[in-house]
XYZ file of C-alpha atoms in Angstrom:
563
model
C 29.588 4.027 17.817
C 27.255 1.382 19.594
C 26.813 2.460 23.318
C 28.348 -0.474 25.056
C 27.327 0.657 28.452
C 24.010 0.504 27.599
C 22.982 -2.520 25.505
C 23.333 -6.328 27.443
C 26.992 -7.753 25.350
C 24.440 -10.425 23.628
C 22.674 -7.868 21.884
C 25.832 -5.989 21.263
C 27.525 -8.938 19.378
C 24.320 -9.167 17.184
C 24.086 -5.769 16.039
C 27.819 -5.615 15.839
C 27.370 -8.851 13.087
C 24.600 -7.243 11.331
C 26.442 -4.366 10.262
C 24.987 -1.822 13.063
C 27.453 1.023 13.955
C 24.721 4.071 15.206
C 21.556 3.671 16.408
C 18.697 5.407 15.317
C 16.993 8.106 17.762
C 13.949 5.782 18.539
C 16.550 3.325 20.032
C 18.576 5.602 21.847
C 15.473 7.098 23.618
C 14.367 3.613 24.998
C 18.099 2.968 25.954
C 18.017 6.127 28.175
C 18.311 5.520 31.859
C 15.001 7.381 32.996
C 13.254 5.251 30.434
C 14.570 1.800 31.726
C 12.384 -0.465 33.726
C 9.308 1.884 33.128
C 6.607 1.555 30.902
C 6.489 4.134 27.777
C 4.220 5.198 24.820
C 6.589 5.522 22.178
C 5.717 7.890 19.047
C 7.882 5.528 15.968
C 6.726 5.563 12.761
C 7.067 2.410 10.758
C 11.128 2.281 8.977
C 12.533 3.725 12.313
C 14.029 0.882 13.697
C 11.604 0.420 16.280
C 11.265 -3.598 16.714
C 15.262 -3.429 17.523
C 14.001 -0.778 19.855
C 11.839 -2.551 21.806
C 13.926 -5.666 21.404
C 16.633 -3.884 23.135
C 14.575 -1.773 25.672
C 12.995 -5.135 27.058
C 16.868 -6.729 27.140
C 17.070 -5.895 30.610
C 14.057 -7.389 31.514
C 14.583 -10.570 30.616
C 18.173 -11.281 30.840
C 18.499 -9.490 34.191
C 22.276 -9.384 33.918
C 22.667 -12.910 32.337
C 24.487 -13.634 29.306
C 21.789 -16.507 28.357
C 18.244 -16.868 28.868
C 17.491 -20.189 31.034
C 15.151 -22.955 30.129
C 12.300 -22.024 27.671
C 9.428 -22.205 30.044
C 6.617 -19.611 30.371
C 7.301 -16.646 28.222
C 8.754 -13.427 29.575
C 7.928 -11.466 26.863
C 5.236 -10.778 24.242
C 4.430 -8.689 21.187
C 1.174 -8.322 19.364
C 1.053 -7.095 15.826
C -1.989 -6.056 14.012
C -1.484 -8.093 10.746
C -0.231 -11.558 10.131
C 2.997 -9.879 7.636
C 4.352 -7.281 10.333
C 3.780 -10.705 13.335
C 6.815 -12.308 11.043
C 8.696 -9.697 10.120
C 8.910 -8.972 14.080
C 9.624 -12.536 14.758
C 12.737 -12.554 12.136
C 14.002 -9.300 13.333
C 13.728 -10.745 17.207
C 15.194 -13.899 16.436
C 18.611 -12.476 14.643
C 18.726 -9.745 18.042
C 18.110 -12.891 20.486
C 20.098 -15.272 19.034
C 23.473 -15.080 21.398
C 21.208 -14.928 23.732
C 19.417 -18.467 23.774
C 15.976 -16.749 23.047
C 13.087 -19.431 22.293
C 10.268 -17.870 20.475
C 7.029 -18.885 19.414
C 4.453 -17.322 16.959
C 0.381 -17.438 17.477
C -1.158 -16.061 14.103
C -4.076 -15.982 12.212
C -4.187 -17.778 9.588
C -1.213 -20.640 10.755
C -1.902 -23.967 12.069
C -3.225 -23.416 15.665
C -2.315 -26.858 16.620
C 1.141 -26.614 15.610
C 1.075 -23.277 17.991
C 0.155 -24.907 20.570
C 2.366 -27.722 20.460
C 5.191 -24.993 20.546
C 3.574 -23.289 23.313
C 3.636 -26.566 25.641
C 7.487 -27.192 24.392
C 8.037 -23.540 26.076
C 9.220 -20.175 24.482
C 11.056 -17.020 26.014
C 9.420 -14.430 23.491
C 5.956 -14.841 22.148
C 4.614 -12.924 18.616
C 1.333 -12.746 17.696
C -1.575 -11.016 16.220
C -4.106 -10.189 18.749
C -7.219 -12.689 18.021
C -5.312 -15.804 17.734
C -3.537 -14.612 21.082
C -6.820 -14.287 22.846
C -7.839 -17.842 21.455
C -4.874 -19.508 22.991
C -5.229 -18.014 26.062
C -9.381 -18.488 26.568
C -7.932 -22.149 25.628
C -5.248 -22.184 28.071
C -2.561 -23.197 25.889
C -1.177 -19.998 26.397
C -0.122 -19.064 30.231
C 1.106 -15.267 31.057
C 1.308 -15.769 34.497
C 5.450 -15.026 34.259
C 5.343 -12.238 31.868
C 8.068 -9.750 32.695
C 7.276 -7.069 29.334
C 4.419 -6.813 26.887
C 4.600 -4.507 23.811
C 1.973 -3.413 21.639
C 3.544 -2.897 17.993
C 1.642 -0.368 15.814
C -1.222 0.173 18.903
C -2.849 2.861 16.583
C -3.483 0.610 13.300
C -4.854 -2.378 15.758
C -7.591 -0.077 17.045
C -8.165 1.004 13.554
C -8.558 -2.571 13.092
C -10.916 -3.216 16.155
C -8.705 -5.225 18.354
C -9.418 -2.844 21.038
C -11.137 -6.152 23.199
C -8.737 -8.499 22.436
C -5.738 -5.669 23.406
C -7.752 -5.054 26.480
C -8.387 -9.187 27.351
C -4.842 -9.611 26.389
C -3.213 -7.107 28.950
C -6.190 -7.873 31.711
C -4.813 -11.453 31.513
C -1.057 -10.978 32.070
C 0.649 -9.825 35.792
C -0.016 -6.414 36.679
C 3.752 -6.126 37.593
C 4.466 -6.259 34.024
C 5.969 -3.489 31.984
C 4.101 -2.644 28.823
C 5.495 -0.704 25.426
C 3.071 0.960 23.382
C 4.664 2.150 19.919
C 2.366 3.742 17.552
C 2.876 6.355 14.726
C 0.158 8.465 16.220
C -1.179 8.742 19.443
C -5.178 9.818 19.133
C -7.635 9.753 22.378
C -8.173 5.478 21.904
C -4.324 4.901 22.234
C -3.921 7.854 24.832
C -7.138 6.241 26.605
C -5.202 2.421 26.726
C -2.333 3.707 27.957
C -3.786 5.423 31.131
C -5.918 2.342 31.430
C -2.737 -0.383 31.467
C 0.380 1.530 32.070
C 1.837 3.336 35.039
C 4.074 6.546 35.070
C 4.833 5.628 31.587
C 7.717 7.522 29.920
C 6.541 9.319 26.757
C 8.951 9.381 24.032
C 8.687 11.227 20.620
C 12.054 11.942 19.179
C 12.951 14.987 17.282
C 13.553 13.040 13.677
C 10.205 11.224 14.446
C 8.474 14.798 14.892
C 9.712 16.077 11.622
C 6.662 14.206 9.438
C 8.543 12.284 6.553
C 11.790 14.116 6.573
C 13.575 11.773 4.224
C 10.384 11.736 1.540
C 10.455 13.717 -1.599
C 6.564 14.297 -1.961
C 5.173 15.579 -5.612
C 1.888 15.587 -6.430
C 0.803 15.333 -10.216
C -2.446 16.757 -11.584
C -3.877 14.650 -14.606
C -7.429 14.364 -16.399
C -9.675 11.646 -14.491
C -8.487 9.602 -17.875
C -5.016 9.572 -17.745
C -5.021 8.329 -14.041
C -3.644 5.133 -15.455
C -1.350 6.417 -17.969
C 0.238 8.621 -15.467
C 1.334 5.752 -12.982
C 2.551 3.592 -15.556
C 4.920 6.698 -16.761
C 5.872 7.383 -13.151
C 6.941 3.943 -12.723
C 8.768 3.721 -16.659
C 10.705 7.121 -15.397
C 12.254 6.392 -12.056
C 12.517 2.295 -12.520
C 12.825 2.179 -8.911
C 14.137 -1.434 -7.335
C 10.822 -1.693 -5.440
C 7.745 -0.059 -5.800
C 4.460 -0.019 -4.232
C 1.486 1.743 -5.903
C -2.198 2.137 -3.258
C -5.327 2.040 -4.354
C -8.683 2.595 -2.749
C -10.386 -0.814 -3.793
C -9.676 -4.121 -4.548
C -11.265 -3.954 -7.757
C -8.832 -0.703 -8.924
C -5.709 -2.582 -7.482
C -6.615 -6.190 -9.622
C -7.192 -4.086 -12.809
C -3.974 -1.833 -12.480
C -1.833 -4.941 -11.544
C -2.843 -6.641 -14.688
C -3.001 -3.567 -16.943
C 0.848 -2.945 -15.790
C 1.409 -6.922 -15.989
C 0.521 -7.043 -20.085
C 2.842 -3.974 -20.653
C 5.412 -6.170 -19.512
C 6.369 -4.756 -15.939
C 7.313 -7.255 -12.915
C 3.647 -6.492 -10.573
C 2.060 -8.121 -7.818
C -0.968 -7.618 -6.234
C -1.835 -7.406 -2.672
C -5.847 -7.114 -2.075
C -7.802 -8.616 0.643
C -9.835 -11.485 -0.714
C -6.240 -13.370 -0.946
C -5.137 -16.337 1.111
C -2.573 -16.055 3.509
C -0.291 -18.381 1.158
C -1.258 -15.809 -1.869
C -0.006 -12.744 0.188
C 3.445 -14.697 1.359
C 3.975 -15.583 -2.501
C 3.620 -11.984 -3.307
C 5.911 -10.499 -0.970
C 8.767 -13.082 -1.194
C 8.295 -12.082 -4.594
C 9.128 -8.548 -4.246
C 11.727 -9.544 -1.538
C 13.340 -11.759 -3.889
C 13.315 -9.423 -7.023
C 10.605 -11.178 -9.205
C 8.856 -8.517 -8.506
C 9.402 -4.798 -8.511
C 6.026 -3.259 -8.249
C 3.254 -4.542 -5.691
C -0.621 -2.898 -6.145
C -2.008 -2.733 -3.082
C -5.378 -1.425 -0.745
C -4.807 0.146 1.923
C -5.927 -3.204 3.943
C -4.123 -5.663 2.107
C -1.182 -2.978 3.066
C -1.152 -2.413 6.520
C 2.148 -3.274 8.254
C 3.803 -5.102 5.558
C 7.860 -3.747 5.044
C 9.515 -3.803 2.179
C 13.471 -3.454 2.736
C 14.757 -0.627 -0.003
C 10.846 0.730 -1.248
C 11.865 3.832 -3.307
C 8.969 5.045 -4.447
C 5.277 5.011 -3.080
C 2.727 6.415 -5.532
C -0.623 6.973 -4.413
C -2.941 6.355 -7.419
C -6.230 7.032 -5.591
C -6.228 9.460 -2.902
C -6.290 8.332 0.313
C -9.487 9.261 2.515
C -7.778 11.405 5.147
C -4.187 13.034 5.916
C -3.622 10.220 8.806
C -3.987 7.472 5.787
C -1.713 9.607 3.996
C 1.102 9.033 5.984
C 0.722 5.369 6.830
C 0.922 4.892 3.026
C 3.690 7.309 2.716
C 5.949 5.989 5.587
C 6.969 2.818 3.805
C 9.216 4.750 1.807
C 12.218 7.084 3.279
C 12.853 4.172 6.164
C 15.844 4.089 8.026
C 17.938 6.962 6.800
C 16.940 6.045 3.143
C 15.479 8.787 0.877
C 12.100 7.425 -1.073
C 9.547 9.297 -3.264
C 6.008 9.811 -2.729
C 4.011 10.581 -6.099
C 0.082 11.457 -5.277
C -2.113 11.787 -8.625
C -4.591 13.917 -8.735
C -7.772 14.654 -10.611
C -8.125 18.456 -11.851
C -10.942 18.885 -10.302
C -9.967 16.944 -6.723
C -7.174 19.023 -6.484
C -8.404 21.229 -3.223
C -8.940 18.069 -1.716
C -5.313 16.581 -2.114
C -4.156 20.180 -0.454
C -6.216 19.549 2.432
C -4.841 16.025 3.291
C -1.137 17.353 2.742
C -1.760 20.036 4.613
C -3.409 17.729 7.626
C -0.423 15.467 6.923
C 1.906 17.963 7.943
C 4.182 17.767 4.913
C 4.834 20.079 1.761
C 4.835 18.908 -1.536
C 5.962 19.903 -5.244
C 3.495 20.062 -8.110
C 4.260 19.088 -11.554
C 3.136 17.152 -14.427
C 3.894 13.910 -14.617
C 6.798 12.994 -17.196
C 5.822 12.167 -20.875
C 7.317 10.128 -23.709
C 10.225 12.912 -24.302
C 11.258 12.608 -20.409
C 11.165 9.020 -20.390
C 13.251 8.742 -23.634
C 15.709 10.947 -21.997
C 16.029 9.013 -19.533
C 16.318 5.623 -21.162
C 19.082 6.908 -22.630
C 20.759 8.371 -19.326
C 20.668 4.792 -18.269
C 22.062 2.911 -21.398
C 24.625 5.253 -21.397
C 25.713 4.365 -17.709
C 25.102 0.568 -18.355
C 27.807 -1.096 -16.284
C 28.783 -3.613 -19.228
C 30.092 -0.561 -21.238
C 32.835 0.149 -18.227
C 34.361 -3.814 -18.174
C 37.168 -4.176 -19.715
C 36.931 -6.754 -23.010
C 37.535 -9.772 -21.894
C 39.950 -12.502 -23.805
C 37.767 -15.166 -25.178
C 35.859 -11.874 -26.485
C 38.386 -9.945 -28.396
C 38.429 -12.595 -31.312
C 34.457 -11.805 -32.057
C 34.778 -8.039 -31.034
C 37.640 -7.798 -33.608
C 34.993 -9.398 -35.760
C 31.730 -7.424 -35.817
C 33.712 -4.408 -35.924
C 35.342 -5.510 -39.268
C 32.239 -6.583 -40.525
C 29.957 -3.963 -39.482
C 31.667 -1.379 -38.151
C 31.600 0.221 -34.871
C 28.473 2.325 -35.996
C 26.251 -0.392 -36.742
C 27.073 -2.337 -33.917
C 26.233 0.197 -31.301
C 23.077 0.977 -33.437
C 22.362 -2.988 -32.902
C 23.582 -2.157 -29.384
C 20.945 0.188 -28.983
C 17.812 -1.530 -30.717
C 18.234 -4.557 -28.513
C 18.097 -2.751 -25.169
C 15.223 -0.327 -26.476
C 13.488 -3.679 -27.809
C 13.248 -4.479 -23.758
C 11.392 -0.900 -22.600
C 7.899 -0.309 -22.833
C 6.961 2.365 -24.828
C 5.702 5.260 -22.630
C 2.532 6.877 -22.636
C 0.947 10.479 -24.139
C -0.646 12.513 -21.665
C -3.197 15.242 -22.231
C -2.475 18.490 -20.780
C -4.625 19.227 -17.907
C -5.029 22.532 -18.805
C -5.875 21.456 -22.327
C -8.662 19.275 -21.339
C -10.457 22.034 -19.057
C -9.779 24.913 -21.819
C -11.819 21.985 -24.458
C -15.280 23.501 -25.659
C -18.267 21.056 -25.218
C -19.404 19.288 -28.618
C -22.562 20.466 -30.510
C -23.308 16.337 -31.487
C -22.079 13.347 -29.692
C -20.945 11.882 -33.964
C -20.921 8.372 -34.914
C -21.422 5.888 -32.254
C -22.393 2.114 -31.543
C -24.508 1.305 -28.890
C -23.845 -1.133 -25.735
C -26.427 -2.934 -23.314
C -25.693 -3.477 -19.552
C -26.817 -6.060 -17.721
C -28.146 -3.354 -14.767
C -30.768 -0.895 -15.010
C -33.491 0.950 -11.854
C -33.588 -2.457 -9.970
C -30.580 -2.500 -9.538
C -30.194 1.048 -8.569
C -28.196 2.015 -11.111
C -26.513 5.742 -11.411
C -24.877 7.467 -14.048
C -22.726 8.827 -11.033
C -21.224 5.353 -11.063
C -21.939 3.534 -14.356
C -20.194 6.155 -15.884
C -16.353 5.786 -13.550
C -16.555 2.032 -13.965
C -17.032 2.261 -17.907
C -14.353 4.475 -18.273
C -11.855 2.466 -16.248
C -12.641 -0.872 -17.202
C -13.417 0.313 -20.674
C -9.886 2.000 -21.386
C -11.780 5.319 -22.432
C -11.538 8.991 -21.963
C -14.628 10.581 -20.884
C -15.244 12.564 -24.760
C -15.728 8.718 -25.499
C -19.233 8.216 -23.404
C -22.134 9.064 -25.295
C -25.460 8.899 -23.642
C -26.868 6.786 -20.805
C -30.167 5.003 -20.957
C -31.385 3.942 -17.939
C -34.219 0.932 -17.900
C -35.987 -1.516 -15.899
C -33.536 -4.520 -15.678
C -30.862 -2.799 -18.607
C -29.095 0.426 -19.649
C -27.671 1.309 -22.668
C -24.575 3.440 -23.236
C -23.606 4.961 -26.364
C -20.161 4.325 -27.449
C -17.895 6.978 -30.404
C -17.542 4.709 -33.377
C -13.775 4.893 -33.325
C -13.233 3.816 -29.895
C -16.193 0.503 -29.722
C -13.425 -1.578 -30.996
C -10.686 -0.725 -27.958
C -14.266 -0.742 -25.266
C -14.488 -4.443 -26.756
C -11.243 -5.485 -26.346
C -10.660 -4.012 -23.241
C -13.701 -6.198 -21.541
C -12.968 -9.496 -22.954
C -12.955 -12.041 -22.496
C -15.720 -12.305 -20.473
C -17.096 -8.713 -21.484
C -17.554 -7.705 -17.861
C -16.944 -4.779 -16.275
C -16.835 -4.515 -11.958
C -19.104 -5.840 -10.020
C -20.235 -8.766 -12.980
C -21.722 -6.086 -15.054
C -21.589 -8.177 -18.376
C -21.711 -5.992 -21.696
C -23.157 -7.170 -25.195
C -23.443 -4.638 -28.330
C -27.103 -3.021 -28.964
C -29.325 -1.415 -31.232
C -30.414 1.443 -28.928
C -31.877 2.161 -26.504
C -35.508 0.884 -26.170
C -38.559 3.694 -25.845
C -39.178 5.384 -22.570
C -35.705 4.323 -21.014
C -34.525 7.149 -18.558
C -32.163 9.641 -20.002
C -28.853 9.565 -17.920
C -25.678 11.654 -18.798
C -24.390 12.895 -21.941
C -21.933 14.963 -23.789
C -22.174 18.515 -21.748
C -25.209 17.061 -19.954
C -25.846 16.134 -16.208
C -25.870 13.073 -14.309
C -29.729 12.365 -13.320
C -30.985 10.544 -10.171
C -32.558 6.981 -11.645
C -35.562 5.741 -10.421
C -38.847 7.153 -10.290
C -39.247 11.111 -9.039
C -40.861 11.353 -5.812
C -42.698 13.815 -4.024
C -42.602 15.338 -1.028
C -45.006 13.577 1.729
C -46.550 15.910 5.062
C -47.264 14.822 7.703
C -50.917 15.045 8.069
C -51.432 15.361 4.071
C -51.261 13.107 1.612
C -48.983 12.906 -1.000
C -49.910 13.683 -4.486
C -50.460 16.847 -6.356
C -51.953 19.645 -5.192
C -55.144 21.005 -5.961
């Protein structure tokens, strides 16, 4: 049961009408009397109920034994968020705490209408919620005064230096009282956050609760090794096989999160994307979309990503894999949130497989390997869930019995749960084959590349171009597996890429309409290569540096062969 004794009775009648009967460990650490009135660094991952914690922990504060919060004047409290998505989701979670108790608030975030910010600013506001640059703006502007700030709390302190707030968190705190008490929650606490805390808070209270020391303890992590080619293939089964309500899918650039989201989008499944060259009105769309249930799958970098929640995110799958272990678990934590048990799905390359033990193993967290399911699994489990449809439990209803009565004197009771079954089946993609991994490494190299048909593209040695990165960007916006890539020609201003016969077709449809691959690489068929183009990679062959060898210069000698 709720703690009476220690949360102000406003507060108590909110979380008493939202449902609340515990709380979690974060917010019974802040509640505890050595903590009160001090300042703390508080070790909450994101999912751990931490704004409520810090809403409550500053109660005190700024009630000070009141049941209602006077005139809106100054504010007497603020929170800065590093991204525009987490500043809201604060200010709703605030408001619904706050609300039997009178609390004003105010936003300041980039992106919104400043002058609409300030106009609430001069109106007044008990709680302020911003991101940090547009909070520095109002204040060098003097719209926004801190001179009667009682608490100031830094949400997610770790991702904001990530971000390079650091000298807009430092202005920020320099400009409010010194009397103040400051909250620092962040899910990690390296030497920048450790270094900001000695620098702005005094005989702070460290706090890192036993469930928030256990890394991920409610997150099932499997990791599934594939063939670079099937990379693809392997998300869209993970996503056919568990169906979860909400899904969120990370991937290292923008350009591999717009392809996946509309690769997933014609195979019929509900997908936004979240990258960053979207407006701010683009990225609200998309995530009231997967609030609302238009959406159950959002592809997203890990920018576009950072502190957005997603109430009831079952499954995380990590389709490129992230750069380090700490990236691991920001990605990871938006699943297994609150006492709810998620899934975390990393897929692997064969050959990048010592790599993905390395940032599990830095992440602190142990994980299953498997391969990922195929057509037979799926199909299992298709029909697991038409078996357990809901509609077959109801009762049949009156105005139904006359046409039930019927079709099953008509058709019989076999055909019509054979129609039964078609329709449903009619509605669910049809999975993917994957190649053994095994399989693919175990494959002997070919003697000839075979019939193929030739393709230019529009970069060649000016442009610096690389087999080392022609060749990934062909294969994933080509829809091929790597036995499909021929040779590489490297020219001047051109390079031409030879194409098996039986696949030119799918490389062509896969690149129009525009027949461009990333970065405006356009793509028109060929006769060959021309003579004295640079020979790239091949079947069994080895990517070559492009671009003219070069020889080694001493100082004091001059370059050129030796005599």
């Amino acid at each position: 049961m709720l703690a009476a004794q220690l949360v102000p009775s406003p507060l108590l009648s909110a979380l008493a009408q939202r449902g609340y009967e515990d709380l979690t460990p974060v917010q019974e650490a802040v509640l505890d009397p050595e903590v009160a009135g001090r300042d703390a660094l508080v070790s909450a991952r994101t999912g751990s109920g931490k704004t409520v914690a810090f809403g409550l922990s500053m109660a005190a504060d700024l009630l000070q034994g009141a049941e209602r919060l006077g005139p809106a004047e100054a504010p007497l409290a603020l929170v800065v968020a590093p991204t525009r998505e987490l500043a809201m989701q604060v200010r709703r979670e605030l408001e619904w705490l706050y609300a039997p108790a009178g609390a004003v608030f105010a936003s300041c975030i980039g992106g919104m209408d400043p002058r609409a910010e300030r106009r609430a600013l001069e109106r007044g506001a008990h709680i302020v919620v911003g991101t940090p640059g547009r909070l520095r703006d109002h204040i060098e502007r003097r719209a926004l005064d801190l001179a009667d700030l009682r608490t100031a709390v830094l949400d997610e302190a770790d991702e904001m230096l990530d971000l390079g707030f650091r000298e807009d968190l430092e202005f920020i705190l320099a400009a409010a009282p010194e009397d103040r008490r400051t909250l620092l929650f962040s899910a990690t606490v390296p030497k920048g956050i450790a270094a900001l805390a000695e620098r702005f808070q005094r005989d702070a209270a460290r706090i890192s609760t036993a469930a928030e020391r256990r890394a991920h303890a409610d997150i099932d992590y499997r990791a599934y090794a594939v063939i670079p080619a099937d990379r693809e293939n392997a998300v869209y089964n993970l996503l056919r096989f568990h169906d979860a309500e909400r899904a969120l899918v990370f991937c290292t650039t923008r350009a591999s999160a717009a392809h996946l989201a509309a690769r997933f989008t014609n195979r019929g499944l509900p997908v936004v994307a979240l990258s960053g060259e979207l407006s701010q009105s683009e990225r609200s769309h998309a995530l009231q979309a997967m609030r609302d249930g238009r959406a159950r799958i959002c592809v997203a970098t890990d920018v576009a990503a950072r502190g957005i929640d997603l109430p009831g995110l079952d499954l995380v799958i990590h389709a490129d894999l992230p750069t380090n272990s700490e990236t691991l678990v920001h990605r990871s934590g938006r699943t297994g949130r609150a006492g709810r048990k998620g899934l975390c799905a990393l897929i692997v390359p064969v050959k990048a497989r010592r790599k993905a033990e390395r940032l599990l193993a830095g992440a602190g967290v142990e994980t299953t390997w498997a391969s990922p399911p195929g057509p037979a699994e799926i199909q299992a489990r298709d029909d697991a869930s038409i078996l357990e449809d809901p509609g077959l439990a109801e009762a049949v209803a009156q105005d139904e019995q006359a046409m039930v009565a019927a079709l099953l004197e008509r058709h019989g009771p076999e055909r019509v749960a054979a129609a039964f079954l078609r329709r449903l089946r009619a509605g669910m993609a049809a999975p993917e084959e994957l190649t053994d991994p095994g399989e693919e490494t175990r494959r002997p190299a070919r003697e000839a590349f075979g019939a193929s048909v030739w393709f230019e593209l529009s970069v060649g040695r000016k442009q610096r171009a690389e087999p080392r990165w022609l060749l990934p960007m062909i294969l994933s916006g080509g829809d091929l597996e790597r036995r499909d890539v021929g040779a590489i020609r490297i020219g001047e201003t051109s390079t031409h890429v030879q194409i098996a016969a039986d696949r030119a077709e799918a490389f062509l449809d896969a690149i129009s309409p525009g027949r461009t691959l990333e970065k405006g690489v356009r793509v028109a068929p060929s006769d060959g290569p021309p003579p004295g183009s640079e020979r790239g990679d091949g079947p069994g062959g080895r990517p070559r540096r492009s671009g003219p060898p070069s020889r080694p210069h001493r100082k004091g000698r001059p370059a050129g062969p030796r005599g």
